[in-house]
Structures are given as C-alpha cells and as structure tokens.
Amino acid sequence: MRILVLNPNTTVSMTAAIRAIAEASASPGTEIVATEPLWGPESIEGHFEGCLSAAAVLDRLATCEEPFDALVMAGFGEPGREAAQELLDVPVLDITESAAQMAMMLGHAYGVVTTLDRAVPQIRDRLLVAGLLGRCAAVRGTGLGVLELEADPERTVELIVRTAREVVERDGAEVICLGCGGMAGLQERVSAALGGVPVVDGVAAAVRFAEAVVGLGLSTSKVRAFAAPRPKAIGGWPISARPS
C-alpha cells in the first residue's frame, strides 16, 4: 500500500517532519510518499493563504504521476479536501477530521491546540461542516506562527503544553488534538507533560485511517457530492478527474 501525504505549504523542513511521523505510524508494508505543492505560501495562516494553498495542492495532485492508494492531506482546518475527493478515485483523509474522529473514540470531549488565534474560527468551521464540533470542548491558539514551531522546539512544546492544560482544566477536554501539521511528532512529549492525557497527532491518525479504508476496499462515494468534475478548461488548464 502506498499513501501520499501532502503538506499544504511549501516548507520542505515541515514536509520532512510530517514524513517522519507518517512513517513511524504506518504499518509494515505501507509506503509513505510525502511531498508539498510546487508553488504557494510557505505557511498557511488564514483564509487567503488557505485558498491559495488549496489551488496549489489540487494542481500538484492533478499533475502527480506517481501512483498511490490513498491521500492524506496534512493541513489542519484548511480548505480543499472536498475538491480532492472529486478529483481522485482513491480515499482522501484529512488530518482535522481524522484527529477529531480518533479523539472521540478515546474520551467524551476533545480539544484542539493550534497556532495563532486567527486559526481558531477556521478550525471550528471545518469541524462544524464535518459534524464533529458538538463534542469539541474548545479550540485554543498557542500564539505561535506556523514557521515559529520549528524555530525553538522547547518553547513550542512548553506553549503547547500550557495551552493544552487550559483546555483540559478549564474547558473540560479529555483528549487533545494537535491542531497543525507542523506539530507532528510532539504528541508523546505533550501527553507525558499532561500526566498521560491522550494526545492525538492528526497525521498519525489519518495514516492509520487510510490504511483501514484501503484495507477494507472502500473509497469516496462518487454518487453525488464528490462526483468527478466535468471535463472543461479554465485558463488553459484541463480540469478532469485524475486517473487511478
């Protein structure tokens, strides 16, 4: 089984961190191919950059010649997942929904710890559309920008733990989701600092869900909402479903 894990921004070092947790989480025999768009923002902090990234991600998917059995979209709360489901014939997993779904299997209420406060409404909207907001105790930002996550790893963990503790103690969450692909691989340290509170890494969760869906021989329904786009050209770029 080959899973494509797509970092929605163009920061190569972040792709490497995402690849590492994806490979560590995958079952024996699963091959992870991690990459990023060929163009677009170096980080995504808001709707403008999110929409640019979504276009770049779809461009990358439409022109990717490597075969893969499932796609994991490694952006937390960013748009484009539904479009990828239309474009591809393979299962598409997104780390926002995967993290929340797994968290709800582990506790009554979950919380999300993310980057800047401006990301909070975007994540809440994503969870609302997915039908997952009802059991979300809170979404809180650490105040760190996406690119700051790599600048000082110790400070990053400290701020994530501090914010996660507020979500547990003040908001009543029983499980924490790391709300950014750039936080990949920090779940064990954060959980230990919180005294064993389960902490879900969305990349790891999505990889495992992708393996399960492919293993069951299932994929996205093409009956209605995610039917393949009708053939047409926009600005000279042919829009059509990517062959499986």
JSON list of C-alpha atoms in Angstrom, two decimals:
[
{"chain": "A", "resi": 1, "resn": "MET", "atom": "CA", "xyz": [0.00, 0.00, 0.00]},
{"chain": "A", "resi": 2, "resn": "ARG", "atom": "CA", "xyz": [1.30, 3.45, -0.90]},
{"chain": "A", "resi": 3, "resn": "ILE", "atom": "CA", "xyz": [-0.04, 6.55, 0.87]},
{"chain": "A", "resi": 4, "resn": "LEU", "atom": "CA", "xyz": [0.64, 10.05, -0.43]},
{"chain": "A", "resi": 5, "resn": "VAL", "atom": "CA", "xyz": [0.96, 12.55, 2.44]},
{"chain": "A", "resi": 6, "resn": "LEU", "atom": "CA", "xyz": [0.69, 16.11, 1.18]},
{"chain": "A", "resi": 7, "resn": "ASN", "atom": "CA", "xyz": [1.94, 19.06, 3.22]},
{"chain": "A", "resi": 8, "resn": "PRO", "atom": "CA", "xyz": [-0.20, 22.01, 2.02]},
{"chain": "A", "resi": 9, "resn": "ASN", "atom": "CA", "xyz": [2.59, 24.58, 2.39]},
{"chain": "A", "resi": 10, "resn": "THR", "atom": "CA", "xyz": [5.92, 24.77, 0.57]},
{"chain": "A", "resi": 11, "resn": "THR", "atom": "CA", "xyz": [8.22, 24.50, 3.61]},
{"chain": "A", "resi": 12, "resn": "VAL", "atom": "CA", "xyz": [10.36, 21.43, 2.91]},
{"chain": "A", "resi": 13, "resn": "SER", "atom": "CA", "xyz": [11.54, 21.01, 6.51]},
{"chain": "A", "resi": 14, "resn": "MET", "atom": "CA", "xyz": [7.91, 20.73, 7.62]},
{"chain": "A", "resi": 15, "resn": "THR", "atom": "CA", "xyz": [7.30, 18.07, 4.99]},
{"chain": "A", "resi": 16, "resn": "ALA", "atom": "CA", "xyz": [10.24, 16.14, 6.46]},
{"chain": "A", "resi": 17, "resn": "ALA", "atom": "CA", "xyz": [8.72, 16.27, 9.96]},
{"chain": "A", "resi": 18, "resn": "ILE", "atom": "CA", "xyz": [5.35, 15.17, 8.61]},
{"chain": "A", "resi": 19, "resn": "ARG", "atom": "CA", "xyz": [7.00, 12.33, 6.68]},
{"chain": "A", "resi": 20, "resn": "ALA", "atom": "CA", "xyz": [8.76, 11.14, 9.83]},
{"chain": "A", "resi": 21, "resn": "ILE", "atom": "CA", "xyz": [5.59, 10.80, 11.91]},
{"chain": "A", "resi": 22, "resn": "ALA", "atom": "CA", "xyz": [3.70, 9.28, 8.96]},
{"chain": "A", "resi": 23, "resn": "GLU", "atom": "CA", "xyz": [6.38, 6.61, 8.50]},
{"chain": "A", "resi": 24, "resn": "ALA", "atom": "CA", "xyz": [6.57, 5.93, 12.23]},
{"chain": "A", "resi": 25, "resn": "SER", "atom": "CA", "xyz": [2.78, 5.47, 12.36]},
{"chain": "A", "resi": 26, "resn": "ALA", "atom": "CA", "xyz": [2.39, 3.31, 9.26]},
{"chain": "A", "resi": 27, "resn": "SER", "atom": "CA", "xyz": [2.08, -0.44, 9.36]},
{"chain": "A", "resi": 28, "resn": "PRO", "atom": "CA", "xyz": [4.80, -2.70, 7.94]},
{"chain": "A", "resi": 29, "resn": "GLY", "atom": "CA", "xyz": [4.40, -2.86, 4.18]},
{"chain": "A", "resi": 30, "resn": "THR", "atom": "CA", "xyz": [2.90, 0.63, 3.88]},
{"chain": "A", "resi": 31, "resn": "GLU", "atom": "CA", "xyz": [5.00, 3.03, 1.83]},
{"chain": "A", "resi": 32, "resn": "ILE", "atom": "CA", "xyz": [4.77, 6.73, 2.65]},
{"chain": "A", "resi": 33, "resn": "VAL", "atom": "CA", "xyz": [5.39, 9.30, -0.07]},
{"chain": "A", "resi": 34, "resn": "ALA", "atom": "CA", "xyz": [5.47, 12.81, 1.40]},
{"chain": "A", "resi": 35, "resn": "THR", "atom": "CA", "xyz": [5.63, 15.98, -0.66]},
{"chain": "A", "resi": 36, "resn": "GLU", "atom": "CA", "xyz": [4.44, 19.59, -0.89]},
{"chain": "A", "resi": 37, "resn": "PRO", "atom": "CA", "xyz": [2.96, 21.82, -3.64]},
{"chain": "A", "resi": 38, "resn": "LEU", "atom": "CA", "xyz": [5.28, 23.18, -6.29]},
{"chain": "A", "resi": 39, "resn": "TRP", "atom": "CA", "xyz": [4.09, 26.72, -5.52]},
{"chain": "A", "resi": 40, "resn": "GLY", "atom": "CA", "xyz": [2.04, 28.50, -2.86]},
{"chain": "A", "resi": 41, "resn": "PRO", "atom": "CA", "xyz": [2.53, 30.00, 0.62]},
{"chain": "A", "resi": 42, "resn": "GLU", "atom": "CA", "xyz": [5.36, 28.86, 2.88]},
{"chain": "A", "resi": 43, "resn": "SER", "atom": "CA", "xyz": [2.84, 28.66, 5.71]},
{"chain": "A", "resi": 44, "resn": "ILE", "atom": "CA", "xyz": [-0.93, 28.92, 5.98]},
{"chain": "A", "resi": 45, "resn": "GLU", "atom": "CA", "xyz": [-2.39, 31.35, 8.50]},
{"chain": "A", "resi": 46, "resn": "GLY", "atom": "CA", "xyz": [-5.81, 32.44, 7.38]},
{"chain": "A", "resi": 47, "resn": "HIS", "atom": "CA", "xyz": [-8.37, 32.09, 4.61]},
{"chain": "A", "resi": 48, "resn": "PHE", "atom": "CA", "xyz": [-6.39, 33.92, 1.91]},
{"chain": "A", "resi": 49, "resn": "GLU", "atom": "CA", "xyz": [-3.35, 31.68, 2.19]},
{"chain": "A", "resi": 50, "resn": "GLY", "atom": "CA", "xyz": [-5.61, 28.67, 2.69]},
{"chain": "A", "resi": 51, "resn": "CYS", "atom": "CA", "xyz": [-7.35, 29.25, -0.64]},
{"chain": "A", "resi": 52, "resn": "LEU", "atom": "CA", "xyz": [-4.03, 29.77, -2.43]},
{"chain": "A", "resi": 53, "resn": "SER", "atom": "CA", "xyz": [-2.76, 26.56, -0.90]},
{"chain": "A", "resi": 54, "resn": "ALA", "atom": "CA", "xyz": [-5.88, 24.63, -1.90]},
{"chain": "A", "resi": 55, "resn": "ALA", "atom": "CA", "xyz": [-5.32, 25.62, -5.55]},
{"chain": "A", "resi": 56, "resn": "ALA", "atom": "CA", "xyz": [-1.64, 24.66, -5.34]},
{"chain": "A", "resi": 57, "resn": "VAL", "atom": "CA", "xyz": [-2.49, 21.32, -3.71]},
{"chain": "A", "resi": 58, "resn": "LEU", "atom": "CA", "xyz": [-5.04, 20.48, -6.42]},
{"chain": "A", "resi": 59, "resn": "ASP", "atom": "CA", "xyz": [-2.53, 21.46, -9.09]},
{"chain": "A", "resi": 60, "resn": "ARG", "atom": "CA", "xyz": [0.02, 19.13, -7.50]},
{"chain": "A", "resi": 61, "resn": "LEU", "atom": "CA", "xyz": [-2.48, 16.28, -7.34]},
{"chain": "A", "resi": 62, "resn": "ALA", "atom": "CA", "xyz": [-3.68, 16.74, -10.92]},
{"chain": "A", "resi": 63, "resn": "THR", "atom": "CA", "xyz": [-0.13, 16.57, -12.26]},
{"chain": "A", "resi": 64, "resn": "CYS", "atom": "CA", "xyz": [1.30, 13.92, -9.91]},
{"chain": "A", "resi": 65, "resn": "GLU", "atom": "CA", "xyz": [2.36, 10.92, -11.98]},
{"chain": "A", "resi": 66, "resn": "GLU", "atom": "CA", "xyz": [3.23, 8.60, -9.08]},
{"chain": "A", "resi": 67, "resn": "PRO", "atom": "CA", "xyz": [0.53, 6.04, -8.24]},
{"chain": "A", "resi": 68, "resn": "PHE", "atom": "CA", "xyz": [-0.87, 5.97, -4.70]},
{"chain": "A", "resi": 69, "resn": "ASP", "atom": "CA", "xyz": [-3.65, 4.14, -2.90]},
{"chain": "A", "resi": 70, "resn": "ALA", "atom": "CA", "xyz": [-4.79, 6.93, -0.56]},
{"chain": "A", "resi": 71, "resn": "LEU", "atom": "CA", "xyz": [-4.15, 10.61, 0.09]},
{"chain": "A", "resi": 72, "resn": "VAL", "atom": "CA", "xyz": [-3.56, 12.20, 3.49]},
{"chain": "A", "resi": 73, "resn": "MET", "atom": "CA", "xyz": [-3.96, 15.99, 3.45]},
{"chain": "A", "resi": 74, "resn": "ALA", "atom": "CA", "xyz": [-1.73, 17.29, 6.23]},
{"chain": "A", "resi": 75, "resn": "GLY", "atom": "CA", "xyz": [-3.21, 20.76, 6.76]},
{"chain": "A", "resi": 76, "resn": "PHE", "atom": "CA", "xyz": [-5.32, 21.39, 9.86]},
{"chain": "A", "resi": 77, "resn": "GLY", "atom": "CA", "xyz": [-8.51, 23.27, 9.05]},
{"chain": "A", "resi": 78, "resn": "GLU", "atom": "CA", "xyz": [-7.52, 24.24, 5.53]},
{"chain": "A", "resi": 79, "resn": "PRO", "atom": "CA", "xyz": [-9.92, 24.07, 2.55]},
{"chain": "A", "resi": 80, "resn": "GLY", "atom": "CA", "xyz": [-9.61, 21.78, -0.46]},
{"chain": "A", "resi": 81, "resn": "ARG", "atom": "CA", "xyz": [-10.41, 18.34, 0.88]},
{"chain": "A", "resi": 82, "resn": "GLU", "atom": "CA", "xyz": [-13.77, 18.09, -0.86]},
{"chain": "A", "resi": 83, "resn": "ALA", "atom": "CA", "xyz": [-12.21, 19.16, -4.18]},
{"chain": "A", "resi": 84, "resn": "ALA", "atom": "CA", "xyz": [-9.54, 16.48, -3.80]},
{"chain": "A", "resi": 85, "resn": "GLN", "atom": "CA", "xyz": [-12.29, 13.93, -3.21]},
{"chain": "A", "resi": 86, "resn": "GLU", "atom": "CA", "xyz": [-13.85, 14.92, -6.52]},
{"chain": "A", "resi": 87, "resn": "LEU", "atom": "CA", "xyz": [-10.52, 14.81, -8.34]},
{"chain": "A", "resi": 88, "resn": "LEU", "atom": "CA", "xyz": [-9.27, 11.45, -7.04]},
{"chain": "A", "resi": 89, "resn": "ASP", "atom": "CA", "xyz": [-10.58, 7.92, -7.24]},
{"chain": "A", "resi": 90, "resn": "VAL", "atom": "CA", "xyz": [-8.68, 6.89, -4.08]},
{"chain": "A", "resi": 91, "resn": "PRO", "atom": "CA", "xyz": [-9.66, 7.61, -0.44]},
{"chain": "A", "resi": 92, "resn": "VAL", "atom": "CA", "xyz": [-8.86, 11.12, 0.81]},
{"chain": "A", "resi": 93, "resn": "LEU", "atom": "CA", "xyz": [-8.21, 11.60, 4.54]},
{"chain": "A", "resi": 94, "resn": "ASP", "atom": "CA", "xyz": [-7.73, 14.98, 6.17]},
{"chain": "A", "resi": 95, "resn": "ILE", "atom": "CA", "xyz": [-5.87, 15.40, 9.47]},
{"chain": "A", "resi": 96, "resn": "THR", "atom": "CA", "xyz": [-8.51, 17.66, 11.02]},
{"chain": "A", "resi": 97, "resn": "GLU", "atom": "CA", "xyz": [-11.33, 15.16, 10.75]},
{"chain": "A", "resi": 98, "resn": "SER", "atom": "CA", "xyz": [-9.07, 12.17, 11.40]},
{"chain": "A", "resi": 99, "resn": "ALA", "atom": "CA", "xyz": [-7.73, 13.66, 14.64]},
{"chain": "A", "resi": 100, "resn": "ALA", "atom": "CA", "xyz": [-11.21, 14.56, 15.89]},
{"chain": "A", "resi": 101, "resn": "GLN", "atom": "CA", "xyz": [-12.70, 11.18, 14.95]},
{"chain": "A", "resi": 102, "resn": "MET", "atom": "CA", "xyz": [-9.93, 9.34, 16.78]},
{"chain": "A", "resi": 103, "resn": "ALA", "atom": "CA", "xyz": [-10.17, 11.66, 19.79]},
{"chain": "A", "resi": 104, "resn": "MET", "atom": "CA", "xyz": [-13.89, 10.94, 20.14]},
{"chain": "A", "resi": 105, "resn": "MET", "atom": "CA", "xyz": [-13.09, 7.24, 20.41]},
{"chain": "A", "resi": 106, "resn": "LEU", "atom": "CA", "xyz": [-10.88, 8.00, 23.41]},
{"chain": "A", "resi": 107, "resn": "GLY", "atom": "CA", "xyz": [-12.91, 10.42, 25.52]},
{"chain": "A", "resi": 108, "resn": "HIS", "atom": "CA", "xyz": [-16.22, 12.21, 25.92]},
{"chain": "A", "resi": 109, "resn": "ALA", "atom": "CA", "xyz": [-14.93, 15.61, 24.77]},
{"chain": "A", "resi": 110, "resn": "TYR", "atom": "CA", "xyz": [-11.80, 16.66, 22.94]},
{"chain": "A", "resi": 111, "resn": "GLY", "atom": "CA", "xyz": [-9.96, 19.93, 22.49]},
{"chain": "A", "resi": 112, "resn": "VAL", "atom": "CA", "xyz": [-7.69, 21.32, 19.79]},
{"chain": "A", "resi": 113, "resn": "VAL", "atom": "CA", "xyz": [-4.45, 23.19, 20.40]},
{"chain": "A", "resi": 114, "resn": "THR", "atom": "CA", "xyz": [-3.34, 25.16, 17.36]},
{"chain": "A", "resi": 115, "resn": "THR", "atom": "CA", "xyz": [-1.06, 28.01, 16.31]},
{"chain": "A", "resi": 116, "resn": "LEU", "atom": "CA", "xyz": [-2.35, 31.58, 16.10]},
{"chain": "A", "resi": 117, "resn": "ASP", "atom": "CA", "xyz": [-5.72, 32.62, 17.49]},
{"chain": "A", "resi": 118, "resn": "ARG", "atom": "CA", "xyz": [-6.84, 33.62, 14.00]},
{"chain": "A", "resi": 119, "resn": "ALA", "atom": "CA", "xyz": [-6.80, 29.90, 13.06]},
{"chain": "A", "resi": 120, "resn": "VAL", "atom": "CA", "xyz": [-9.45, 29.08, 15.66]},
{"chain": "A", "resi": 121, "resn": "PRO", "atom": "CA", "xyz": [-12.56, 30.14, 13.65]},
{"chain": "A", "resi": 122, "resn": "GLN", "atom": "CA", "xyz": [-11.27, 28.33, 10.56]},
{"chain": "A", "resi": 123, "resn": "ILE", "atom": "CA", "xyz": [-10.78, 25.10, 12.51]},
{"chain": "A", "resi": 124, "resn": "ARG", "atom": "CA", "xyz": [-14.16, 25.42, 14.21]},
{"chain": "A", "resi": 125, "resn": "ASP", "atom": "CA", "xyz": [-15.81, 25.92, 10.81]},
{"chain": "A", "resi": 126, "resn": "ARG", "atom": "CA", "xyz": [-14.06, 22.81, 9.46]},
{"chain": "A", "resi": 127, "resn": "LEU", "atom": "CA", "xyz": [-15.24, 20.75, 12.42]},
{"chain": "A", "resi": 128, "resn": "LEU", "atom": "CA", "xyz": [-18.77, 22.15, 12.12]},
{"chain": "A", "resi": 129, "resn": "VAL", "atom": "CA", "xyz": [-19.03, 21.22, 8.44]},
{"chain": "A", "resi": 130, "resn": "ALA", "atom": "CA", "xyz": [-17.72, 17.74, 9.26]},
{"chain": "A", "resi": 131, "resn": "GLY", "atom": "CA", "xyz": [-20.31, 17.29, 12.02]},
{"chain": "A", "resi": 132, "resn": "LEU", "atom": "CA", "xyz": [-17.60, 16.99, 14.69]},
{"chain": "A", "resi": 133, "resn": "LEU", "atom": "CA", "xyz": [-17.93, 20.27, 16.60]},
{"chain": "A", "resi": 134, "resn": "GLY", "atom": "CA", "xyz": [-20.54, 19.04, 19.07]},
{"chain": "A", "resi": 135, "resn": "ARG", "atom": "CA", "xyz": [-18.02, 17.14, 21.18]},
{"chain": "A", "resi": 136, "resn": "CYS", "atom": "CA", "xyz": [-15.24, 19.72, 20.86]},
{"chain": "A", "resi": 137, "resn": "ALA", "atom": "CA", "xyz": [-14.71, 21.37, 24.25]},
{"chain": "A", "resi": 138, "resn": "ALA", "atom": "CA", "xyz": [-12.53, 24.16, 22.84]},
{"chain": "A", "resi": 139, "resn": "VAL", "atom": "CA", "xyz": [-10.09, 25.23, 20.16]},
{"chain": "A", "resi": 140, "resn": "ARG", "atom": "CA", "xyz": [-7.28, 27.38, 21.56]},
{"chain": "A", "resi": 141, "resn": "GLY", "atom": "CA", "xyz": [-4.24, 29.01, 19.96]},
{"chain": "A", "resi": 142, "resn": "THR", "atom": "CA", "xyz": [-0.73, 28.99, 21.41]},
{"chain": "A", "resi": 143, "resn": "GLY", "atom": "CA", "xyz": [0.19, 32.32, 19.85]},
{"chain": "A", "resi": 144, "resn": "LEU", "atom": "CA", "xyz": [2.88, 30.69, 17.72]},
{"chain": "A", "resi": 145, "resn": "GLY", "atom": "CA", "xyz": [3.01, 31.20, 13.98]},
{"chain": "A", "resi": 146, "resn": "VAL", "atom": "CA", "xyz": [3.37, 28.08, 11.85]},
{"chain": "A", "resi": 147, "resn": "LEU", "atom": "CA", "xyz": [7.01, 28.75, 10.97]},
{"chain": "A", "resi": 148, "resn": "GLU", "atom": "CA", "xyz": [7.80, 29.53, 14.61]},
{"chain": "A", "resi": 149, "resn": "LEU", "atom": "CA", "xyz": [7.03, 25.94, 15.58]},
{"chain": "A", "resi": 150, "resn": "GLU", "atom": "CA", "xyz": [10.42, 24.80, 14.25]},
{"chain": "A", "resi": 151, "resn": "ALA", "atom": "CA", "xyz": [12.42, 27.81, 15.47]},
{"chain": "A", "resi": 152, "resn": "ASP", "atom": "CA", "xyz": [12.59, 26.82, 19.16]},
{"chain": "A", "resi": 153, "resn": "PRO", "atom": "CA", "xyz": [11.31, 23.27, 19.76]},
{"chain": "A", "resi": 154, "resn": "GLU", "atom": "CA", "xyz": [11.49, 23.50, 23.56]},
{"chain": "A", "resi": 155, "resn": "ARG", "atom": "CA", "xyz": [9.46, 26.72, 23.66]},
{"chain": "A", "resi": 156, "resn": "THR", "atom": "CA", "xyz": [7.00, 25.18, 21.21]},
{"chain": "A", "resi": 157, "resn": "VAL", "atom": "CA", "xyz": [6.38, 22.19, 23.46]},
{"chain": "A", "resi": 158, "resn": "GLU", "atom": "CA", "xyz": [6.12, 24.46, 26.52]},
{"chain": "A", "resi": 159, "resn": "LEU", "atom": "CA", "xyz": [3.44, 26.62, 24.92]},
{"chain": "A", "resi": 160, "resn": "ILE", "atom": "CA", "xyz": [1.52, 23.64, 23.54]},
{"chain": "A", "resi": 161, "resn": "VAL", "atom": "CA", "xyz": [1.50, 22.01, 26.98]},
{"chain": "A", "resi": 162, "resn": "ARG", "atom": "CA", "xyz": [0.45, 25.25, 28.69]},
{"chain": "A", "resi": 163, "resn": "THR", "atom": "CA", "xyz": [-2.43, 25.75, 26.25]},
{"chain": "A", "resi": 164, "resn": "ALA", "atom": "CA", "xyz": [-3.46, 22.08, 26.35]},
{"chain": "A", "resi": 165, "resn": "ARG", "atom": "CA", "xyz": [-3.59, 22.18, 30.15]},
{"chain": "A", "resi": 166, "resn": "GLU", "atom": "CA", "xyz": [-6.05, 25.10, 29.94]},
{"chain": "A", "resi": 167, "resn": "VAL", "atom": "CA", "xyz": [-8.19, 23.14, 27.50]},
{"chain": "A", "resi": 168, "resn": "VAL", "atom": "CA", "xyz": [-8.26, 20.17, 29.88]},
{"chain": "A", "resi": 169, "resn": "GLU", "atom": "CA", "xyz": [-8.67, 22.02, 33.18]},
{"chain": "A", "resi": 170, "resn": "ARG", "atom": "CA", "xyz": [-10.86, 24.97, 32.14]},
{"chain": "A", "resi": 171, "resn": "ASP", "atom": "CA", "xyz": [-12.75, 23.65, 29.13]},
{"chain": "A", "resi": 172, "resn": "GLY", "atom": "CA", "xyz": [-13.23, 20.02, 30.18]},
{"chain": "A", "resi": 173, "resn": "ALA", "atom": "CA", "xyz": [-11.47, 18.24, 27.33]},
{"chain": "A", "resi": 174, "resn": "GLU", "atom": "CA", "xyz": [-10.41, 14.65, 27.98]},
{"chain": "A", "resi": 175, "resn": "VAL", "atom": "CA", "xyz": [-8.34, 14.27, 24.80]},
{"chain": "A", "resi": 176, "resn": "ILE", "atom": "CA", "xyz": [-6.12, 16.79, 23.00]},
{"chain": "A", "resi": 177, "resn": "CYS", "atom": "CA", "xyz": [-5.66, 17.09, 19.23]},
{"chain": "A", "resi": 178, "resn": "LEU", "atom": "CA", "xyz": [-2.54, 18.80, 17.89]},
{"chain": "A", "resi": 179, "resn": "GLY", "atom": "CA", "xyz": [-4.02, 21.39, 15.53]},
{"chain": "A", "resi": 180, "resn": "CYS", "atom": "CA", "xyz": [-1.26, 21.87, 12.98]},
{"chain": "A", "resi": 181, "resn": "GLY", "atom": "CA", "xyz": [0.73, 19.57, 10.72]},
{"chain": "A", "resi": 182, "resn": "GLY", "atom": "CA", "xyz": [3.84, 21.38, 11.92]},
{"chain": "A", "resi": 183, "resn": "MET", "atom": "CA", "xyz": [3.25, 19.92, 15.40]},
{"chain": "A", "resi": 184, "resn": "ALA", "atom": "CA", "xyz": [3.77, 16.41, 14.04]},
{"chain": "A", "resi": 185, "resn": "GLY", "atom": "CA", "xyz": [5.68, 14.11, 16.35]},
{"chain": "A", "resi": 186, "resn": "LEU", "atom": "CA", "xyz": [5.13, 16.07, 19.58]},
{"chain": "A", "resi": 187, "resn": "GLN", "atom": "CA", "xyz": [2.22, 14.02, 20.90]},
{"chain": "A", "resi": 188, "resn": "GLU", "atom": "CA", "xyz": [4.20, 11.82, 23.31]},
{"chain": "A", "resi": 189, "resn": "ARG", "atom": "CA", "xyz": [6.02, 14.72, 24.97]},
{"chain": "A", "resi": 190, "resn": "VAL", "atom": "CA", "xyz": [2.81, 16.71, 25.35]},
{"chain": "A", "resi": 191, "resn": "SER", "atom": "CA", "xyz": [0.91, 13.72, 26.75]},
{"chain": "A", "resi": 192, "resn": "ALA", "atom": "CA", "xyz": [3.66, 12.99, 29.28]},
{"chain": "A", "resi": 193, "resn": "ALA", "atom": "CA", "xyz": [3.69, 16.62, 30.45]},
{"chain": "A", "resi": 194, "resn": "LEU", "atom": "CA", "xyz": [-0.09, 16.46, 30.92]},
{"chain": "A", "resi": 195, "resn": "GLY", "atom": "CA", "xyz": [0.13, 13.38, 33.12]},
{"chain": "A", "resi": 196, "resn": "GLY", "atom": "CA", "xyz": [-1.00, 10.91, 30.48]},
{"chain": "A", "resi": 197, "resn": "VAL", "atom": "CA", "xyz": [-3.90, 12.77, 28.85]},
{"chain": "A", "resi": 198, "resn": "PRO", "atom": "CA", "xyz": [-4.27, 11.21, 25.36]},
{"chain": "A", "resi": 199, "resn": "VAL", "atom": "CA", "xyz": [-2.83, 13.46, 22.65]},
{"chain": "A", "resi": 200, "resn": "VAL", "atom": "CA", "xyz": [-3.72, 12.74, 19.02]},
{"chain": "A", "resi": 201, "resn": "ASP", "atom": "CA", "xyz": [-1.44, 13.65, 16.14]},
{"chain": "A", "resi": 202, "resn": "GLY", "atom": "CA", "xyz": [-3.61, 14.17, 13.06]},
{"chain": "A", "resi": 203, "resn": "VAL", "atom": "CA", "xyz": [-1.03, 12.87, 10.59]},
{"chain": "A", "resi": 204, "resn": "ALA", "atom": "CA", "xyz": [-0.65, 9.62, 12.51]},
{"chain": "A", "resi": 205, "resn": "ALA", "atom": "CA", "xyz": [-4.41, 9.22, 12.84]},
{"chain": "A", "resi": 206, "resn": "ALA", "atom": "CA", "xyz": [-5.02, 9.91, 9.14]},
{"chain": "A", "resi": 207, "resn": "VAL", "atom": "CA", "xyz": [-2.38, 7.39, 8.05]},
{"chain": "A", "resi": 208, "resn": "ARG", "atom": "CA", "xyz": [-3.98, 4.68, 10.18]},
{"chain": "A", "resi": 209, "resn": "PHE", "atom": "CA", "xyz": [-7.48, 5.53, 8.94]},
{"chain": "A", "resi": 210, "resn": "ALA", "atom": "CA", "xyz": [-6.19, 5.49, 5.36]},
{"chain": "A", "resi": 211, "resn": "GLU", "atom": "CA", "xyz": [-4.77, 2.02, 5.88]},
{"chain": "A", "resi": 212, "resn": "ALA", "atom": "CA", "xyz": [-8.09, 0.84, 7.29]},
{"chain": "A", "resi": 213, "resn": "VAL", "atom": "CA", "xyz": [-10.17, 2.29, 4.45]},
{"chain": "A", "resi": 214, "resn": "VAL", "atom": "CA", "xyz": [-7.90, 0.87, 1.74]},
{"chain": "A", "resi": 215, "resn": "GLY", "atom": "CA", "xyz": [-7.70, -2.46, 3.56]},
{"chain": "A", "resi": 216, "resn": "LEU", "atom": "CA", "xyz": [-11.49, -2.69, 3.56]},
{"chain": "A", "resi": 217, "resn": "GLY", "atom": "CA", "xyz": [-11.60, -2.00, -0.17]},
{"chain": "A", "resi": 218, "resn": "LEU", "atom": "CA", "xyz": [-13.54, 1.26, 0.32]},
{"chain": "A", "resi": 219, "resn": "SER", "atom": "CA", "xyz": [-13.20, 4.71, -1.20]},
{"chain": "A", "resi": 220, "resn": "THR", "atom": "CA", "xyz": [-15.03, 8.02, -1.61]},
{"chain": "A", "resi": 221, "resn": "SER", "atom": "CA", "xyz": [-18.59, 7.74, -2.88]},
{"chain": "A", "resi": 222, "resn": "LYS", "atom": "CA", "xyz": [-18.96, 9.21, -6.35]},
{"chain": "A", "resi": 223, "resn": "VAL", "atom": "CA", "xyz": [-22.77, 9.04, -6.33]},
{"chain": "A", "resi": 224, "resn": "ARG", "atom": "CA", "xyz": [-23.46, 12.76, -5.79]},
{"chain": "A", "resi": 225, "resn": "ALA", "atom": "CA", "xyz": [-21.44, 15.22, -3.71]},
{"chain": "A", "resi": 226, "resn": "PHE", "atom": "CA", "xyz": [-17.98, 14.04, -4.78]},
{"chain": "A", "resi": 227, "resn": "ALA", "atom": "CA", "xyz": [-18.68, 13.03, -8.37]},
{"chain": "A", "resi": 228, "resn": "ALA", "atom": "CA", "xyz": [-15.73, 13.65, -10.70]},
{"chain": "A", "resi": 229, "resn": "PRO", "atom": "CA", "xyz": [-15.53, 17.20, -12.10]},
{"chain": "A", "resi": 230, "resn": "ARG", "atom": "CA", "xyz": [-16.98, 17.62, -15.57]},
{"chain": "A", "resi": 231, "resn": "PRO", "atom": "CA", "xyz": [-14.28, 17.98, -18.25]},
{"chain": "A", "resi": 232, "resn": "LYS", "atom": "CA", "xyz": [-13.54, 21.60, -19.08]},
{"chain": "A", "resi": 233, "resn": "ALA", "atom": "CA", "xyz": [-10.65, 24.03, -19.30]},
{"chain": "A", "resi": 234, "resn": "ILE", "atom": "CA", "xyz": [-10.04, 27.00, -17.03]},
{"chain": "A", "resi": 235, "resn": "GLY", "atom": "CA", "xyz": [-7.28, 29.37, -18.09]},
{"chain": "A", "resi": 236, "resn": "GLY", "atom": "CA", "xyz": [-5.81, 26.69, -20.30]},
{"chain": "A", "resi": 237, "resn": "TRP", "atom": "CA", "xyz": [-5.51, 24.11, -17.51]},
{"chain": "A", "resi": 238, "resn": "PRO", "atom": "CA", "xyz": [-7.56, 20.98, -18.25]},
{"chain": "A", "resi": 239, "resn": "ILE", "atom": "CA", "xyz": [-9.78, 20.03, -15.33]},
{"chain": "A", "resi": 240, "resn": "SER", "atom": "CA", "xyz": [-10.65, 16.35, -15.14]},
{"chain": "A", "resi": 241, "resn": "ALA", "atom": "CA", "xyz": [-10.53, 13.51, -12.68]},
{"chain": "A", "resi": 242, "resn": "ARG", "atom": "CA", "xyz": [-7.05, 12.12, -12.09]},
{"chain": "A", "resi": 243, "resn": "PRO", "atom": "CA", "xyz": [-6.86, 8.52, -13.31]},
{"chain": "A", "resi": 244, "resn": "SER", "atom": "CA", "xyz": [-6.39, 5.98, -10.54]}
]
